[in-house]
Amino acid sequence: AQTVTQSQPEMSVQEAETVTLSCTYDTSESDYYLFWYKQPPSRQMILVIRQEAYKQQNATENRFSVNFQKAAKSFSLKISDSQLGDAAMYFCAYRSLRYMRFGAGTRLTVKP
Amino acid sequence: KAGVTQTPRYLIKTRGQQVTLSCSPISGHRSVSWYQQTPGQGLQFLFEYFSETQRNKGNFPGRFSGRQFSNSRSEMNVSTLELGDSALYLCASRDLGDYEQYFGPGTRLTVT
């Protein structure tokens, strides 16, 4: 079964600093996508970044970038120049044709 | 385009009752998925519908059911409610061929 593991229940970062959230996954499928979602206190799930498994190049969206290591089944999220508005729960997610699985989440606190 | 909408946003029910939640996908999206989010179990996949047919199903008891209408709107039904069914129920829609999902704001169900 596909599983997604986020080993950091909580992380903290100083405003303007950089933080990396970890995610590993387990799968035997070859065609899949990986996502990072942000869930602020409003509970609205917001897509932060996506990575297609067939692409070797790491995805980047403004201050957000990923380090995708397919062989190691690792998919970490780097947030640069952290802002107060980045404070939220972050979920790593795996999506194939049949399944979508989420990690347990990492609560990110941003200190002013 | 309008986003995914869910109604109602909040609901309080009593054990043993049944409940129906509604989800309207983004215009043009034909796939609708449902998720349950609880503090203990995290985000869990319930089922996915496409063209009025259930395509994928998570590991939930038969008390949880759903359907999709010809306009792609979807409903989720939970019968014989239990205290453990208290959760945030999220709906997400996607375009076929696209792995990316867009989430609604959720329905907060409280069972007393």
Coordinates of C-alpha atoms in Angstrom, one line a residue:
Chain A
A1 CA 0.0 0.0 0.0
Q2 CA 1.1 3.5 -0.6
T3 CA 2.1 5.3 2.5
V4 CA 3.2 8.9 3.1
T5 CA 5.4 9.7 6.1
Q6 CA 6.0 13.1 7.6
S7 CA 8.4 12.7 10.4
Q8 CA 8.3 16.2 11.8
P9 CA 5.0 16.8 13.6
E10 CA 6.1 20.4 14.3
M11 CA 8.6 22.8 13.0
S12 CA 9.5 26.4 13.8
V13 CA 11.3 29.0 11.7
Q14 CA 12.3 32.6 12.2
E15 CA 10.7 35.1 9.9
A16 CA 12.8 35.6 6.7
E17 CA 14.8 32.4 7.4
T18 CA 14.6 29.1 5.4
V19 CA 12.9 25.9 6.6
T20 CA 12.7 22.4 5.1
L21 CA 9.8 20.0 5.7
S22 CA 10.5 16.3 5.1
C23 CA 8.3 13.7 3.4
T24 CA 9.0 10.2 2.4
Y25 CA 6.6 7.8 0.6
D26 CA 6.4 4.2 -0.3
T27 CA 5.0 3.0 -3.6
S28 CA 5.5 0.4 -6.3
E29 CA 3.8 2.5 -8.9
S30 CA 5.7 4.3 -11.6
D31 CA 3.2 6.9 -12.6
Y32 CA 2.3 9.3 -9.8
Y33 CA 2.4 12.9 -8.6
L34 CA 3.4 14.4 -5.3
F35 CA 2.0 17.5 -3.8
W36 CA 2.5 19.8 -0.8
Y37 CA -0.7 21.3 0.5
K38 CA -1.0 24.1 3.1
Q39 CA -3.9 24.2 5.5
P40 CA -4.2 27.4 7.5
P41 CA -6.5 27.8 10.5
S42 CA -9.4 28.5 8.0
R43 CA -9.0 24.7 7.2
Q44 CA -9.0 25.5 3.4
M45 CA -6.5 23.2 1.7
I46 CA -4.3 25.2 -0.6
L47 CA -2.0 23.6 -3.1
V48 CA 1.6 24.9 -2.6
I49 CA 3.5 22.9 -5.2
R50 CA 3.3 19.8 -7.3
Q51 CA 5.9 17.4 -8.7
E52 CA 5.4 14.9 -11.5
A53 CA 7.3 11.7 -10.8
Y54 CA 8.5 11.4 -14.4
K55 CA 10.2 14.8 -14.2
Q56 CA 13.7 14.9 -12.8
Q57 CA 13.8 18.7 -12.4
N58 CA 12.7 19.9 -9.0
A59 CA 9.6 22.0 -9.0
T60 CA 9.7 25.6 -7.8
E61 CA 7.0 28.1 -7.1
N62 CA 8.3 31.5 -5.9
R63 CA 9.6 31.0 -2.4
F64 CA 8.7 27.3 -2.4
S65 CA 10.8 24.6 -3.9
V66 CA 11.1 20.8 -3.5
N67 CA 13.9 18.4 -3.4
F68 CA 12.6 15.3 -5.1
Q69 CA 14.7 12.2 -4.8
K70 CA 12.8 9.5 -6.6
A71 CA 15.1 6.6 -5.8
A72 CA 15.1 7.4 -2.2
K73 CA 11.3 8.2 -2.3
S74 CA 11.8 11.5 -0.7
F75 CA 10.0 14.7 -1.4
S76 CA 11.0 17.6 0.9
L77 CA 9.6 21.2 0.8
K78 CA 11.9 24.2 1.2
I79 CA 10.4 27.5 2.2
S80 CA 12.7 30.4 1.7
D81 CA 12.3 33.9 3.2
S82 CA 9.6 32.6 5.5
Q83 CA 6.7 34.9 6.2
L84 CA 4.1 35.1 9.0
G85 CA 1.5 34.0 6.5
D86 CA 3.3 30.7 5.9
A87 CA 2.2 29.5 9.4
A88 CA -0.1 26.5 8.8
M89 CA -0.3 22.7 8.7
Y90 CA 1.6 21.4 5.7
F91 CA 0.6 18.1 4.2
C92 CA 2.6 16.0 1.8
A93 CA 0.4 14.0 -0.6
Y94 CA 0.8 11.2 -3.1
R95 CA -1.5 10.8 -6.0
S96 CA -1.8 8.0 -8.5
L97 CA -4.6 7.1 -10.8
R98 CA -6.4 5.2 -8.1
Y99 CA -5.2 6.6 -4.8
M100 CA -4.5 9.8 -3.0
R101 CA -2.7 9.5 0.3
F102 CA -1.7 12.2 2.7
G103 CA 0.9 12.4 5.4
A104 CA 0.1 13.2 9.0
G105 CA 1.1 16.8 8.5
T106 CA 3.7 19.2 9.9
R107 CA 2.6 22.2 11.9
L108 CA 4.8 25.1 10.9
T109 CA 5.2 28.1 13.3
V110 CA 6.8 31.3 12.0
K111 CA 8.3 33.5 14.7
P112 CA 8.5 37.3 14.1
Chain B
K1 CA -14.2 30.2 -12.2
A2 CA -15.9 29.7 -8.9
G3 CA -14.2 27.3 -6.6
V4 CA -15.4 24.1 -5.0
T5 CA -18.4 24.7 -2.7
Q6 CA -19.7 22.6 0.1
T7 CA -22.9 22.8 2.0
P8 CA -23.6 23.0 4.8
R9 CA -20.4 24.4 6.4
Y10 CA -21.4 23.3 9.9
L11 CA -23.7 20.5 11.1
I12 CA -24.6 19.1 14.5
K13 CA -26.3 15.7 14.6
T14 CA -27.1 13.1 17.2
R15 CA -25.9 9.6 17.3
G16 CA -28.0 7.2 15.2
Q17 CA -29.1 9.9 12.8
Q18 CA -28.1 10.2 9.2
V19 CA -26.6 13.1 7.4
T20 CA -26.1 14.2 3.8
L21 CA -23.4 16.6 2.7
S22 CA -23.2 18.3 -0.6
C23 CA -20.4 19.3 -2.9
S24 CA -20.4 21.3 -6.1
P25 CA -17.2 21.0 -8.1
I26 CA -15.4 23.6 -10.2
S27 CA -17.3 24.1 -13.5
G28 CA -16.0 21.6 -16.0
H29 CA -14.5 19.2 -13.4
R30 CA -16.0 15.8 -13.7
S31 CA -14.3 14.1 -10.8
V32 CA -15.2 14.6 -7.2
S33 CA -13.4 13.0 -4.2
W34 CA -14.4 13.0 -0.6
Y35 CA -12.0 13.0 2.4
Q36 CA -12.5 12.7 6.2
Q37 CA -10.1 14.7 8.4
T38 CA -9.8 14.0 12.1
P39 CA -7.1 14.9 14.6
G40 CA -6.5 11.2 15.3
Q41 CA -6.6 9.7 11.8
G42 CA -5.6 12.7 9.7
L43 CA -6.8 13.0 6.2
Q44 CA -8.4 9.8 4.8
F45 CA -9.7 9.1 1.4
L46 CA -13.4 8.1 1.3
F47 CA -14.3 7.7 -2.4
E48 CA -14.0 9.3 -5.8
Y49 CA -16.8 9.7 -8.3
F50 CA -16.6 10.3 -12.0
S51 CA -19.6 10.3 -14.5
E52 CA -22.0 9.3 -11.7
T53 CA -19.9 6.2 -11.0
Q54 CA -17.8 5.5 -7.9
R55 CA -14.3 4.9 -9.3
N56 CA -12.3 4.4 -6.2
K57 CA -13.1 3.7 -2.6
G58 CA -11.2 4.0 0.7
N59 CA -11.4 1.8 3.7
F60 CA -14.6 3.0 5.3
P61 CA -17.7 1.0 6.5
G62 CA -20.8 0.8 4.3
R63 CA -22.5 3.5 6.4
F64 CA -20.5 5.9 4.3
S65 CA -21.9 6.3 0.8
G66 CA -22.1 8.8 -1.9
R67 CA -23.4 9.6 -5.3
Q68 CA -22.8 11.9 -8.2
F69 CA -25.3 13.6 -10.4
S70 CA -25.2 14.3 -14.1
N71 CA -24.1 17.9 -13.4
S72 CA -21.1 16.5 -11.4
R73 CA -22.5 17.7 -8.1
S74 CA -21.9 15.1 -5.4
E75 CA -23.5 14.1 -2.2
M76 CA -22.1 12.1 0.7
N77 CA -24.3 10.3 3.1
V78 CA -23.5 8.8 6.5
S79 CA -26.1 6.7 8.1
T80 CA -26.4 5.6 11.8
L81 CA -24.0 8.3 12.9
E82 CA -21.4 7.5 15.6
L83 CA -19.4 9.8 17.8
G84 CA -16.3 8.9 15.9
D85 CA -17.8 10.3 12.7
S86 CA -17.3 13.8 14.0
A87 CA -14.8 15.3 11.5
L88 CA -14.1 17.8 8.8
Y89 CA -15.4 16.4 5.5
L90 CA -13.5 17.8 2.5
C91 CA -14.5 17.5 -1.0
A92 CA -12.2 18.0 -3.9
S93 CA -12.7 18.2 -7.7
R94 CA -10.3 17.7 -10.6
D95 CA -10.3 17.7 -14.3
L96 CA -9.9 14.3 -15.9
G97 CA -6.4 13.6 -16.9
D98 CA -5.1 16.1 -14.3
Y99 CA -3.8 14.7 -11.0
E100 CA -4.2 18.1 -9.3
Q101 CA -7.2 18.5 -7.0
Y102 CA -8.9 21.6 -5.8
F103 CA -10.5 21.5 -2.3
G104 CA -13.6 23.0 -0.9
P105 CA -13.8 24.7 2.5
G106 CA -15.2 21.6 4.1
T107 CA -18.2 20.6 6.2
R108 CA -17.6 20.4 10.0
L109 CA -19.8 17.6 11.3
T110 CA -20.2 17.2 15.0
V111 CA -22.0 14.1 16.4
T112 CA -23.3 14.3 19.9

